mmCIF file of C-alpha atoms in Angstrom:
data_model
loop_
_atom_site.group_PDB
_atom_site.id
_atom_site.type_symbol
_atom_site.label_atom_id
_atom_site.label_comp_id
_atom_site.label_asym_id
_atom_site.label_seq_id
_atom_site.Cartn_x
_atom_site.Cartn_y
_atom_site.Cartn_z
ATOM 1 C CA MET A 1187 32.419 39.542 101.708
ATOM 2 C CA ASN A 1188 31.447 39.152 104.973
ATOM 3 C CA PHE A 1189 28.535 36.994 105.559
ATOM 4 C CA GLU A 1190 27.596 37.067 108.654
ATOM 5 C CA ILE A 1191 24.606 39.466 110.123
ATOM 6 C CA ASP A 1192 24.964 42.902 111.039
ATOM 7 C CA PRO A 1193 24.666 43.100 115.055
ATOM 8 C CA SER A 1194 22.910 46.302 114.555
ATOM 9 C CA PHE A 1195 20.153 44.068 112.680
ATOM 10 C CA GLY A 1196 19.337 41.862 115.267
ATOM 11 C CA LYS A 1197 17.077 44.307 117.396
ATOM 12 C CA LEU A 1198 14.952 45.226 114.044
ATOM 13 C CA ARG A 1199 14.784 41.322 112.798
ATOM 14 C CA ASP A 1200 13.578 40.901 116.455
ATOM 15 C CA MET A 1201 10.684 43.634 116.708
ATOM 16 C CA ILE A 1202 9.466 42.042 112.837
ATOM 17 C CA GLY A 1203 10.003 38.435 114.680
ATOM 18 C CA PHE A 1204 7.625 39.657 117.045
ATOM 19 C CA LEU A 1205 5.147 41.634 115.104
ATOM 20 C CA GLY A 1206 5.210 38.391 112.472
ATOM 21 C CA ARG A 1207 4.553 36.106 115.422
ATOM 22 C CA GLU A 1208 1.520 38.351 117.104
ATOM 23 C CA ARG A 1209 0.132 39.891 113.931
ATOM 24 C CA LEU A 1210 1.478 39.086 110.218
ATOM 25 C CA ARG A 1211 0.603 35.466 110.705
ATOM 26 C CA PRO A 1212 -2.563 35.930 112.711
ATOM 27 C CA LEU A 1213 -3.424 38.701 110.005
ATOM 28 C CA GLY A 1214 -2.338 36.491 107.431
ATOM 29 C CA LEU A 1215 -4.824 33.812 107.571
ATOM 30 C CA GLU A 1216 -7.194 36.131 108.288
ATOM 31 C CA ALA A 1217 -7.416 37.837 104.899
ATOM 32 C CA ASP A 1218 -6.680 33.977 103.377
ATOM 33 C CA ALA A 1219 -9.956 33.237 105.165
ATOM 34 C CA LEU A 1220 -11.582 36.078 103.604
ATOM 35 C CA GLY A 1221 -10.026 35.911 99.813
ATOM 36 C CA GLY A 1222 -8.650 39.651 100.361
ATOM 37 C CA PRO A 1223 -6.336 42.321 101.712
ATOM 38 C CA LEU A 1224 -7.002 44.162 104.711
ATOM 39 C CA PRO A 1225 -8.515 47.636 103.754
ATOM 40 C CA PRO A 1226 -6.152 50.823 104.176
ATOM 41 C CA GLU A 1227 -8.057 51.871 107.482
ATOM 42 C CA HIS A 1228 -6.835 49.138 109.461
ATOM 43 C CA PRO A 1229 -5.844 49.717 112.942
ATOM 44 C CA PHE A 1230 -2.541 47.489 112.241
ATOM 45 C CA PHE A 1231 -1.070 49.723 109.753
ATOM 46 C CA GLN A 1232 -1.047 52.930 112.092
ATOM 47 C CA GLU A 1233 0.382 49.795 114.700
ATOM 48 C CA VAL A 1234 3.270 49.266 111.816
ATOM 49 C CA LEU A 1235 4.044 52.918 111.783
ATOM 50 C CA ASP A 1236 3.997 53.508 115.404
ATOM 51 C CA MET A 1237 7.330 51.237 115.928
ATOM 52 C CA GLY A 1238 8.937 52.802 113.003
ATOM 53 C CA LEU A 1239 8.589 50.075 111.039
ATOM 54 C CA THR A 1240 7.991 50.661 106.987
ATOM 55 C CA GLY A 1241 7.258 48.365 103.806
ATOM 56 C CA GLY A 1242 10.352 48.552 100.932
ATOM 57 C CA PHE A 1243 13.334 51.113 102.489
ATOM 58 C CA MET A 1244 13.927 55.005 102.563
ATOM 59 C CA GLY A 1245 17.824 53.860 100.769
ATOM 60 C CA LYS A 1246 19.786 55.529 99.034
ATOM 61 C CA SER A 1247 20.107 55.823 95.137
ATOM 62 C CA PRO A 1248 23.583 53.701 93.828
ATOM 63 C CA LYS A 1249 26.050 57.016 93.782
ATOM 64 C CA GLU A 1250 25.096 58.152 97.273
ATOM 65 C CA ARG A 1251 25.340 54.931 98.610
ATOM 66 C CA THR A 1252 28.775 55.221 100.825
ATOM 67 C CA ASP A 1253 29.191 56.716 104.539
ATOM 68 C CA ASP A 1254 31.518 59.693 104.705
ATOM 69 C CA ASP A 1255 34.316 57.383 105.164
ATOM 70 C CA GLY A 1256 33.856 55.829 102.310
ATOM 71 C CA ARG A 1257 32.390 52.826 103.775
ATOM 72 C CA ALA A 1258 29.422 50.854 102.027
ATOM 73 C CA ARG A 1259 26.264 51.554 102.750
ATOM 74 C CA ARG A 1260 24.262 48.654 104.049
ATOM 75 C CA THR A 1261 21.145 49.510 102.527
ATOM 76 C CA ILE A 1262 20.133 46.600 100.307
ATOM 77 C CA ARG A 1263 21.556 43.459 103.270
ATOM 78 C CA ARG A 1264 19.341 45.683 105.621
ATOM 79 C CA ALA A 1265 16.156 45.245 103.630
ATOM 80 C CA VAL A 1266 17.097 42.193 102.782
ATOM 81 C CA VAL A 1267 17.206 40.657 106.408
ATOM 82 C CA MET A 1268 13.720 42.382 107.169
ATOM 83 C CA ALA A 1269 12.173 40.844 103.865
ATOM 84 C CA GLU A 1270 12.703 36.993 104.720
ATOM 85 C CA GLU A 1271 11.709 37.582 108.571
ATOM 86 C CA ALA A 1272 8.213 39.097 107.587
ATOM 87 C CA ALA A 1273 7.839 37.004 104.765
ATOM 88 C CA TYR A 1274 8.596 34.129 106.913
ATOM 89 C CA TRP A 1275 5.706 35.376 109.500
ATOM 90 C CA ASP A 1276 3.445 36.331 105.964
ATOM 91 C CA ARG A 1277 4.680 37.561 102.598
ATOM 92 C CA GLY A 1278 1.295 38.855 101.621
ATOM 93 C CA MET A 1279 0.995 40.868 104.806
ATOM 94 C CA ALA A 1280 5.217 42.079 104.609
ATOM 95 C CA THR A 1281 4.721 43.735 101.230
ATOM 96 C CA SER A 1282 1.339 45.396 102.170
ATOM 97 C CA LEU A 1283 3.468 46.962 105.362
ATOM 98 C CA PRO A 1284 2.782 51.005 104.428
ATOM 99 C CA GLY A 1285 5.867 52.529 103.309
ATOM 100 C CA PRO A 1286 7.324 53.321 99.949
ATOM 101 C CA GLY A 1287 8.426 50.225 98.621
ATOM 102 C CA LEU A 1288 8.817 49.216 95.254
ATOM 103 C CA GLY A 1289 7.345 52.617 93.903
ATOM 104 C CA GLY A 1290 9.840 54.561 95.995
ATOM 105 C CA ALA A 1291 12.745 52.829 94.503
ATOM 106 C CA PRO A 1292 12.549 54.354 90.911
ATOM 107 C CA VAL A 1293 12.029 57.716 92.794
ATOM 108 C CA MET A 1294 15.471 57.300 94.495
ATOM 109 C CA ILE A 1295 17.196 55.974 91.797
ATOM 110 C CA MET A 1296 16.038 58.720 89.156
ATOM 111 C CA GLY A 1297 14.385 61.866 90.413
ATOM 112 C CA THR A 1298 15.562 64.717 91.278
ATOM 113 C CA PRO A 1299 16.164 66.232 94.955
ATOM 114 C CA ASP A 1300 13.053 67.889 94.529
ATOM 115 C CA GLN A 1301 11.099 64.927 93.360
ATOM 116 C CA LYS A 1302 12.561 62.842 96.246
ATOM 117 C CA GLU A 1303 11.854 65.908 98.820
ATOM 118 C CA ARG A 1304 8.171 66.353 97.312
ATOM 119 C CA LEU A 1305 7.222 62.529 96.820
ATOM 120 C CA LEU A 1306 9.123 60.657 99.711
ATOM 121 C CA GLY A 1307 9.334 63.262 102.153
ATOM 122 C CA PRO A 1308 5.687 62.624 103.193
ATOM 123 C CA PHE A 1309 6.294 59.004 104.384
ATOM 124 C CA LYS A 1310 8.762 60.338 106.881
ATOM 125 C CA ASP A 1311 5.337 61.193 108.779
ATOM 126 C CA ARG A 1312 4.490 58.515 110.608
ATOM 127 C CA SER A 1313 0.844 60.175 111.606
ATOM 128 C CA GLN A 1314 -0.332 57.850 108.976
ATOM 129 C CA PRO A 1315 -0.269 55.226 106.182
ATOM 130 C CA ARG A 1316 0.979 55.698 102.776
ATOM 131 C CA TRP A 1317 1.550 53.725 100.046
ATOM 132 C CA SER A 1318 3.387 53.793 96.047
ATOM 133 C CA ALA A 1319 3.060 51.609 93.559
ATOM 134 C CA PHE A 1320 5.448 50.492 90.651
ATOM 135 C CA GLY A 1321 3.434 50.626 87.594
ATOM 136 C CA MET A 1322 4.907 48.484 84.669
ATOM 137 C CA THR A 1323 2.992 45.645 83.570
ATOM 138 C CA GLU A 1324 0.297 45.164 81.257
ATOM 139 C CA PRO A 1325 -2.084 43.196 79.490
ATOM 140 C CA GLY A 1326 0.157 42.307 76.686
ATOM 141 C CA ALA A 1327 3.244 43.394 78.254
ATOM 142 C CA GLY A 1328 4.632 41.275 81.021
ATOM 143 C CA SER A 1329 8.441 40.109 81.218
ATOM 144 C CA ASP A 1330 9.217 41.723 77.511
ATOM 145 C CA VAL A 1331 8.476 45.193 78.796
ATOM 146 C CA ALA A 1332 9.385 46.366 75.098
ATOM 147 C CA ARG A 1333 5.790 45.675 74.321
ATOM 148 C CA ILE A 1334 4.592 48.439 76.945
ATOM 149 C CA ARG A 1335 1.700 50.128 75.142
ATOM 150 C CA THR A 1336 0.737 53.018 77.498
ATOM 151 C CA ARG A 1337 1.206 56.566 75.831
ATOM 152 C CA PHE A 1338 2.421 59.820 77.311
ATOM 153 C CA GLN A 1339 1.720 62.521 74.711
ATOM 154 C CA GLU A 1340 2.978 65.676 75.542
ATOM 155 C CA ASP A 1341 1.082 68.798 75.680
ATOM 156 C CA GLY A 1342 1.954 72.268 76.973
ATOM 157 C CA ASP A 1343 3.501 71.531 80.692
ATOM 158 C CA ASP A 1344 1.824 68.227 80.899
ATOM 159 C CA PHE A 1345 1.845 64.635 79.470
ATOM 160 C CA VAL A 1346 -1.631 63.159 78.688
ATOM 161 C CA VAL A 1347 -1.216 59.358 79.204
ATOM 162 C CA ASN A 1348 -3.430 56.515 77.915
ATOM 163 C CA GLY A 1349 -3.242 52.553 78.933
ATOM 164 C CA GLU A 1350 -3.769 50.350 81.235
ATOM 165 C CA LYS A 1351 -1.707 48.703 83.630
ATOM 166 C CA VAL A 1352 -2.261 44.936 85.835
ATOM 167 C CA PHE A 1353 -1.018 43.086 88.835
ATOM 168 C CA ILE A 1354 0.361 46.246 90.388
ATOM 169 C CA SER A 1355 1.525 46.007 94.157
ATOM 170 C CA ASN A 1356 -0.763 47.879 96.714
ATOM 171 C CA GLY A 1357 -2.199 49.923 93.130
ATOM 172 C CA ALA A 1358 -5.714 50.918 94.655
ATOM 173 C CA ARG A 1359 -3.802 52.237 97.817
ATOM 174 C CA ALA A 1360 -0.698 54.010 96.259
ATOM 175 C CA SER A 1361 -0.441 57.930 96.828
ATOM 176 C CA PHE A 1362 1.521 57.752 94.305
ATOM 177 C CA VAL A 1363 2.076 54.991 91.027
ATOM 178 C CA VAL A 1364 5.734 55.144 88.894
ATOM 179 C CA CYS A 1365 3.932 54.780 85.681
ATOM 180 C CA TRP A 1366 5.995 53.283 82.611
ATOM 181 C CA GLY A 1367 4.921 54.178 79.093
ATOM 182 C CA THR A 1368 6.109 55.483 75.752
ATOM 183 C CA VAL A 1369 6.751 58.950 73.966
ATOM 184 C CA ASP A 1370 7.668 57.155 70.818
ATOM 185 C CA PRO A 1371 6.113 52.982 70.126
ATOM 186 C CA THR A 1372 8.570 53.316 67.495
ATOM 187 C CA ALA A 1373 11.276 54.368 69.367
ATOM 188 C CA GLY A 1374 11.766 50.646 71.444
ATOM 189 C CA ARG A 1375 13.108 51.331 74.924
ATOM 190 C CA LYS A 1376 14.551 54.505 73.818
ATOM 191 C CA GLY A 1377 10.784 55.757 73.955
ATOM 192 C CA HIS A 1378 10.303 54.580 77.713
ATOM 193 C CA ARG A 1379 9.907 56.939 80.060
ATOM 194 C CA ALA A 1380 9.143 56.949 84.056
ATOM 195 C CA LEU A 1381 5.977 59.540 85.000
ATOM 196 C CA VAL A 1382 4.791 59.989 88.746
ATOM 197 C CA VAL A 1383 0.850 59.713 89.168
ATOM 198 C CA GLU A 1384 -1.036 60.838 91.847
ATOM 199 C CA ALA A 1385 -3.474 59.211 93.994
ATOM 200 C CA GLY A 1386 -6.595 61.396 92.623
ATOM 201 C CA THR A 1387 -5.964 62.969 89.179
ATOM 202 C CA PRO A 1388 -8.314 62.976 86.929
ATOM 203 C CA GLY A 1389 -8.641 60.011 84.516
ATOM 204 C CA PHE A 1390 -6.408 57.844 86.488
ATOM 205 C CA GLU A 1391 -9.071 54.998 88.249
ATOM 206 C CA VAL A 1392 -8.319 51.512 89.346
ATOM 207 C CA ALA A 1393 -10.568 49.063 87.978
ATOM 208 C CA LYS A 1394 -10.403 45.999 90.257
ATOM 209 C CA ILE A 1395 -8.646 44.631 92.761
ATOM 210 C CA GLU A 1396 -7.771 40.789 91.601
ATOM 211 C CA LYS A 1397 -8.872 37.931 93.412
ATOM 212 C CA LYS A 1398 -5.745 35.365 93.553
ATOM 213 C CA MET A 1399 -5.062 31.980 94.558
ATOM 214 C CA GLY A 1400 -2.270 32.720 97.034
ATOM 215 C CA LEU A 1401 -0.998 35.742 98.941
ATOM 216 C CA CYS A 1402 -4.297 37.264 99.447
ATOM 217 C CA ALA A 1403 -3.193 39.810 102.220
ATOM 218 C CA SER A 1404 -1.582 41.403 99.578
ATOM 219 C CA GLU A 1405 -3.526 44.022 97.147
ATOM 220 C CA THR A 1406 -2.967 43.152 93.417
ATOM 221 C CA ALA A 1407 -5.007 45.953 91.267
ATOM 222 C CA SER A 1408 -5.637 46.612 87.831
ATOM 223 C CA LEU A 1409 -5.256 50.557 86.818
ATOM 224 C CA VAL A 1410 -6.623 52.680 84.075
ATOM 225 C CA PHE A 1411 -5.501 55.954 83.040
ATOM 226 C CA GLN A 1412 -7.799 57.804 80.396
ATOM 227 C CA ASP A 1413 -6.738 60.960 79.257
ATOM 228 C CA CYS A 1414 -4.766 61.902 82.423
ATOM 229 C CA ARG A 1415 -3.075 65.008 82.201
ATOM 230 C CA VAL A 1416 0.448 64.375 84.394
ATOM 231 C CA PRO A 1417 2.847 67.470 84.598
ATOM 232 C CA LYS A 1418 6.247 67.043 83.492
ATOM 233 C CA ALA A 1419 7.535 68.002 86.401
ATOM 234 C CA ASN A 1420 6.619 64.212 87.564
ATOM 235 C CA LEU A 1421 8.878 62.768 84.967
ATOM 236 C CA LEU A 1422 11.580 60.858 86.155
ATOM 237 C CA GLN A 1423 15.381 61.436 84.441
ATOM 238 C CA ALA A 1424 14.263 62.346 80.690
ATOM 239 C CA ASP A 1425 16.375 61.210 78.471
ATOM 240 C CA THR A 1426 16.776 59.788 74.600
ATOM 241 C CA ASP A 1427 19.203 57.321 75.768
ATOM 242 C CA GLY A 1428 16.805 55.007 77.168
ATOM 243 C CA GLY A 1429 17.852 56.081 80.582
ATOM 244 C CA SER A 1430 14.606 55.592 82.082
ATOM 245 C CA PHE A 1431 14.627 51.992 80.782
ATOM 246 C CA LYS A 1432 17.751 51.273 82.798
ATOM 247 C CA GLY A 1433 16.571 53.012 85.312
ATOM 248 C CA ALA A 1434 14.078 50.416 85.893
ATOM 249 C CA MET A 1435 16.448 47.688 85.831
ATOM 250 C CA LYS A 1436 18.766 48.928 88.120
ATOM 251 C CA THR A 1437 15.205 48.993 90.339
ATOM 252 C CA PHE A 1438 15.322 45.672 90.042
ATOM 253 C CA ASP A 1439 18.413 44.933 90.488
ATOM 254 C CA MET A 1440 17.933 46.733 94.240
ATOM 255 C CA THR A 1441 14.680 44.722 94.617
ATOM 256 C CA ARG A 1442 15.331 41.273 93.553
ATOM 257 C CA PRO A 1443 17.495 40.788 96.331
ATOM 258 C CA MET A 1444 14.657 41.221 98.541
ATOM 259 C CA VAL A 1445 11.896 39.351 96.500
ATOM 260 C CA ALA A 1446 14.643 36.322 96.749
ATOM 261 C CA ALA A 1447 15.078 36.183 100.574
ATOM 262 C CA MET A 1448 11.144 36.388 100.694
ATOM 263 C CA ALA A 1449 11.353 33.199 98.945
ATOM 264 C CA VAL A 1450 13.609 32.084 101.084
ATOM 265 C CA GLY A 1451 11.795 33.208 104.113
ATOM 266 C CA ILE A 1452 8.637 31.209 102.915
ATOM 267 C CA ALA A 1453 10.729 28.440 102.313
ATOM 268 C CA GLN A 1454 12.441 28.134 106.100
ATOM 269 C CA ALA A 1455 8.484 28.471 107.078
ATOM 270 C CA ALA A 1456 7.314 25.865 105.471
ATOM 271 C CA LEU A 1457 10.817 23.628 106.468
ATOM 272 C CA ASP A 1458 10.062 24.226 110.117
ATOM 273 C CA GLU A 1459 6.366 23.453 109.705
ATOM 274 C CA ALA A 1460 7.295 20.404 107.519
ATOM 275 C CA THR A 1461 9.570 19.112 110.765
ATOM 276 C CA ARG A 1462 7.837 20.106 113.452
ATOM 277 C CA PHE A 1463 4.292 17.782 111.689
ATOM 278 C CA ALA A 1464 7.284 15.127 111.259
ATOM 279 C CA ASP A 1465 8.420 14.809 114.703
ATOM 280 C CA GLU A 1466 5.244 14.792 116.292
ATOM 281 C CA ASN A 1467 3.387 12.540 113.716
ATOM 282 C CA PHE A 1468 5.840 9.893 112.826
ATOM 283 C CA THR A 1469 6.082 8.010 115.894
ATOM 284 C CA GLY A 1470 5.658 4.733 117.043
ATOM 285 C CA PRO A 1471 3.974 2.125 114.233
ATOM 286 C CA SER A 1472 4.426 5.402 112.137
ATOM 287 C CA ALA A 1473 7.787 6.096 112.888
ATOM 288 C CA TRP A 1474 9.249 4.061 109.893
ATOM 289 C CA ARG A 1475 7.643 7.222 107.795
ATOM 290 C CA ARG A 1476 10.171 9.367 109.846
ATOM 291 C CA THR A 1477 13.369 7.559 107.748
ATOM 292 C CA ARG A 1478 11.441 8.255 104.403
ATOM 293 C CA VAL A 1479 11.858 12.097 104.976
ATOM 294 C CA GLU A 1480 14.854 12.799 107.255
ATOM 295 C CA ASP A 1481 16.982 12.848 104.062
ATOM 296 C CA ARG A 1482 14.908 14.831 102.006
ATOM 297 C CA LEU A 1483 14.248 17.566 104.638
ATOM 298 C CA SER A 1484 18.027 17.705 105.383
ATOM 299 C CA ARG A 1485 18.372 18.718 101.597
ATOM 300 C CA CYS A 1486 15.794 21.287 101.382
ATOM 301 C CA ARG A 1487 17.837 23.038 104.660
ATOM 302 C CA GLY A 1488 21.153 23.012 102.697
ATOM 303 C CA LYS A 1489 19.294 24.155 99.739
ATOM 304 C CA VAL A 1490 17.414 26.973 101.937
ATOM 305 C CA GLU A 1491 20.958 28.114 103.070
ATOM 306 C CA MET A 1492 21.875 28.024 99.611
ATOM 307 C CA GLY A 1493 19.283 30.430 98.774
ATOM 308 C CA ARG A 1494 20.272 32.353 101.619
ATOM 309 C CA LEU A 1495 23.632 33.082 100.529
ATOM 310 C CA TYR A 1496 22.498 34.024 96.751
ATOM 311 C CA ALA A 1497 20.412 36.794 98.463
ATOM 312 C CA TRP A 1498 23.039 38.193 100.726
ATOM 313 C CA LYS A 1499 25.965 37.927 98.012
ATOM 314 C CA ALA A 1500 23.438 40.327 95.754
ATOM 315 C CA ALA A 1501 22.680 42.866 98.478
ATOM 316 C CA TRP A 1502 26.561 42.962 99.500
ATOM 317 C CA LEU A 1503 27.267 43.750 95.772
ATOM 318 C CA GLY A 1504 24.772 46.154 95.457
ATOM 319 C CA ASP A 1505 25.640 48.132 98.455
ATOM 320 C CA HIS A 1506 29.332 48.180 97.390
ATOM 321 C CA LYS A 1507 28.234 49.555 94.280
ATOM 322 C CA LYS A 1508 29.356 46.565 92.361
ATOM 323 C CA PRO A 1509 27.668 45.170 89.355
ATOM 324 C CA ASN A 1510 25.235 42.931 90.902
ATOM 325 C CA ALA A 1511 22.727 42.727 87.828
ATOM 326 C CA VAL A 1512 23.824 38.550 87.087
ATOM 327 C CA ALA A 1513 24.200 38.064 91.283
ATOM 328 C CA ALA A 1514 20.185 39.732 91.580
ATOM 329 C CA SER A 1515 18.733 37.305 88.812
ATOM 330 C CA MET A 1516 20.511 34.053 90.314
ATOM 331 C CA ALA A 1517 19.228 35.042 93.739
ATOM 332 C CA LYS A 1518 16.057 35.081 92.013
ATOM 333 C CA ALA A 1519 16.082 32.069 89.929
ATOM 334 C CA ALA A 1520 17.162 30.292 92.403
ATOM 335 C CA CYS A 1521 15.074 31.081 95.549
ATOM 336 C CA ALA A 1522 11.502 30.476 94.326
ATOM 337 C CA PRO A 1523 12.004 26.771 93.010
ATOM 338 C CA ILE A 1524 13.446 26.226 96.113
ATOM 339 C CA ALA A 1525 10.681 27.625 98.419
ATOM 340 C CA LEU A 1526 8.472 25.876 96.062
ATOM 341 C CA GLU A 1527 10.573 22.364 96.466
ATOM 342 C CA VAL A 1528 10.548 22.887 99.927
ATOM 343 C CA ALA A 1529 6.300 23.699 100.378
ATOM 344 C CA SER A 1530 5.562 20.600 97.816
ATOM 345 C CA LEU A 1531 7.423 18.329 100.172
ATOM 346 C CA GLY A 1532 5.695 19.785 103.229
ATOM 347 C CA MET A 1533 2.794 18.703 101.093
ATOM 348 C CA GLU A 1534 4.013 15.311 100.550
ATOM 349 C CA ILE A 1535 4.490 14.876 103.991
ATOM 350 C CA LEU A 1536 1.378 16.183 105.324
ATOM 351 C CA GLY A 1537 -0.695 13.405 103.241
ATOM 352 C CA GLU A 1538 -4.209 13.436 103.543
ATOM 353 C CA ALA A 1539 -3.876 16.453 106.087
ATOM 354 C CA GLY A 1540 -2.478 19.034 103.239
ATOM 355 C CA GLY A 1541 -5.832 18.959 101.497
ATOM 356 C CA ALA A 1542 -7.467 20.302 104.274
ATOM 357 C CA CYS A 1543 -6.935 23.536 103.340
ATOM 358 C CA ASP A 1544 -6.255 24.135 107.647
ATOM 359 C CA HIS A 1545 -2.558 23.606 107.767
ATOM 360 C CA LEU A 1546 -0.292 26.538 107.121
ATOM 361 C CA ILE A 1547 1.961 25.057 104.488
ATOM 362 C CA GLU A 1548 -1.117 24.495 102.471
ATOM 363 C CA LYS A 1549 -1.122 28.509 102.314
ATOM 364 C CA LEU A 1550 2.631 28.168 101.754
ATOM 365 C CA TYR A 1551 2.335 26.190 99.071
ATOM 366 C CA ARG A 1552 -0.471 28.542 97.384
ATOM 367 C CA ASP A 1553 1.748 31.541 98.324
ATOM 368 C CA VAL A 1554 5.041 30.704 97.144
ATOM 369 C CA LYS A 1555 4.028 30.464 93.156
ATOM 370 C CA ALA A 1556 3.926 34.246 92.845
ATOM 371 C CA LEU A 1557 7.528 34.584 93.491
ATOM 372 C CA ASP A 1558 8.700 32.961 90.558
ATOM 373 C CA ILE A 1559 6.746 35.722 88.369
ATOM 374 C CA VAL A 1560 6.963 38.791 90.121
ATOM 375 C CA GLU A 1561 9.973 41.683 89.239
ATOM 376 C CA GLY A 1562 11.190 39.097 86.025
ATOM 377 C CA THR A 1563 9.965 35.312 85.640
ATOM 378 C CA GLY A 1564 12.492 32.976 86.090
ATOM 379 C CA GLN A 1565 13.126 32.138 82.502
ATOM 380 C CA ILE A 1566 13.588 36.024 82.018
ATOM 381 C CA GLN A 1567 16.366 35.582 85.307
ATOM 382 C CA ARG A 1568 17.664 32.347 83.201
ATOM 383 C CA ILE A 1569 17.983 34.262 79.681
ATOM 384 C CA VAL A 1570 20.203 37.383 81.937
ATOM 385 C CA ILE A 1571 22.318 35.028 83.252
ATOM 386 C CA ALA A 1572 22.810 33.208 79.805
ATOM 387 C CA ARG A 1573 23.578 36.470 78.031
ATOM 388 C CA ARG A 1574 26.497 37.279 80.490
ATOM 389 C CA LEU A 1575 27.833 33.705 80.245
ATOM 390 C CA LEU A 1576 28.002 33.915 77.013
ATOM 391 C CA GLY A 1577 29.488 37.567 76.521
ATOM 392 C CA TYR A 1578 26.414 38.734 74.747
ATOM 393 C CA GLU A 1579 24.817 41.719 76.878
ATOM 394 C CA GLY A 1580 22.084 42.110 74.701
ATOM 395 C CA GLU A 1581 19.052 44.285 75.782
ATOM 396 C CA ARG A 1582 17.993 43.315 79.162
ATOM 397 C CA HIS A 1583 13.930 42.110 79.984
ATOM 398 C CA GLU A 1584 12.182 43.315 83.112
#
């Protein structure tokens, strides 16, 4: 396993670094002060497209993820490097970048060639920003996806959708939402299906955009489906053996390393800011405080590096078409607490200044908690790991 960054990623990472320094961080701070995301018509999003950058990745399905000579593609590893660098500057803005994002992944994994071209093809057109969304979480169904109650009822050539989704990233601005529901509530996961609901479909409405303590630059919406008629042509991988549920899990195996890398990016930003603050302020009469934090800063640096390797390993396995569910869960479970620990240490080092709400570390401290929740909580990741450790596969959770 090669842990070196591919040289071809260097230019891209430098570009994101420039964008992050000049735009992502300032705009993230602006959104945080305003308490909400930038509107989709903000000129920044077109600037991003003009630079050739998008949120998420237009990768390949697992079966397609090799070059002509059989070598593994670098789709997930590339996305992990991009995710860490963008989150270093502002994770909320990183998840707001136009592109297929999380909603594009199940289409790539489960979609037919026609569905991929119809739904993902428009993202190749950079004349205007576009987003997609992934709609699984419900008011009564978070990590336990077996409790999903959104209903897909067949009616001729359509499904009639009724239900609601909450905490959906980019849900209000998405061109389409991959909505997860059931055709038979008594069938458990075997009844689960994934249906693409396009923006503007009658019966599909945005209920509200959430107010959050952190990640204010990221749009998080609640969606309602009321007698929403969607053509069966928008159904992804219809079968009777839980294929749609398995498709959701494969999506997370691809994207959880990216979430872990985002946590590493936030952790690195907090570590850099805490170190800079200590260097600038713990001098002269306050020099005694430096020795109190040097050891803890060095320990945190080691943990950040450990988290980075977790994310890289999960990405490497995924790109080489090797099972990476456990590695992805380990990365997701480990990296979010590491980021929280580093941000907490930063708040301690700031002291009274940390409570003034005008320092980057204070914002990072509020931003980081979400990473232990999204795409499966830390507790669920540990369940996945423990079941494999004990030799019991069971049914996987979100």
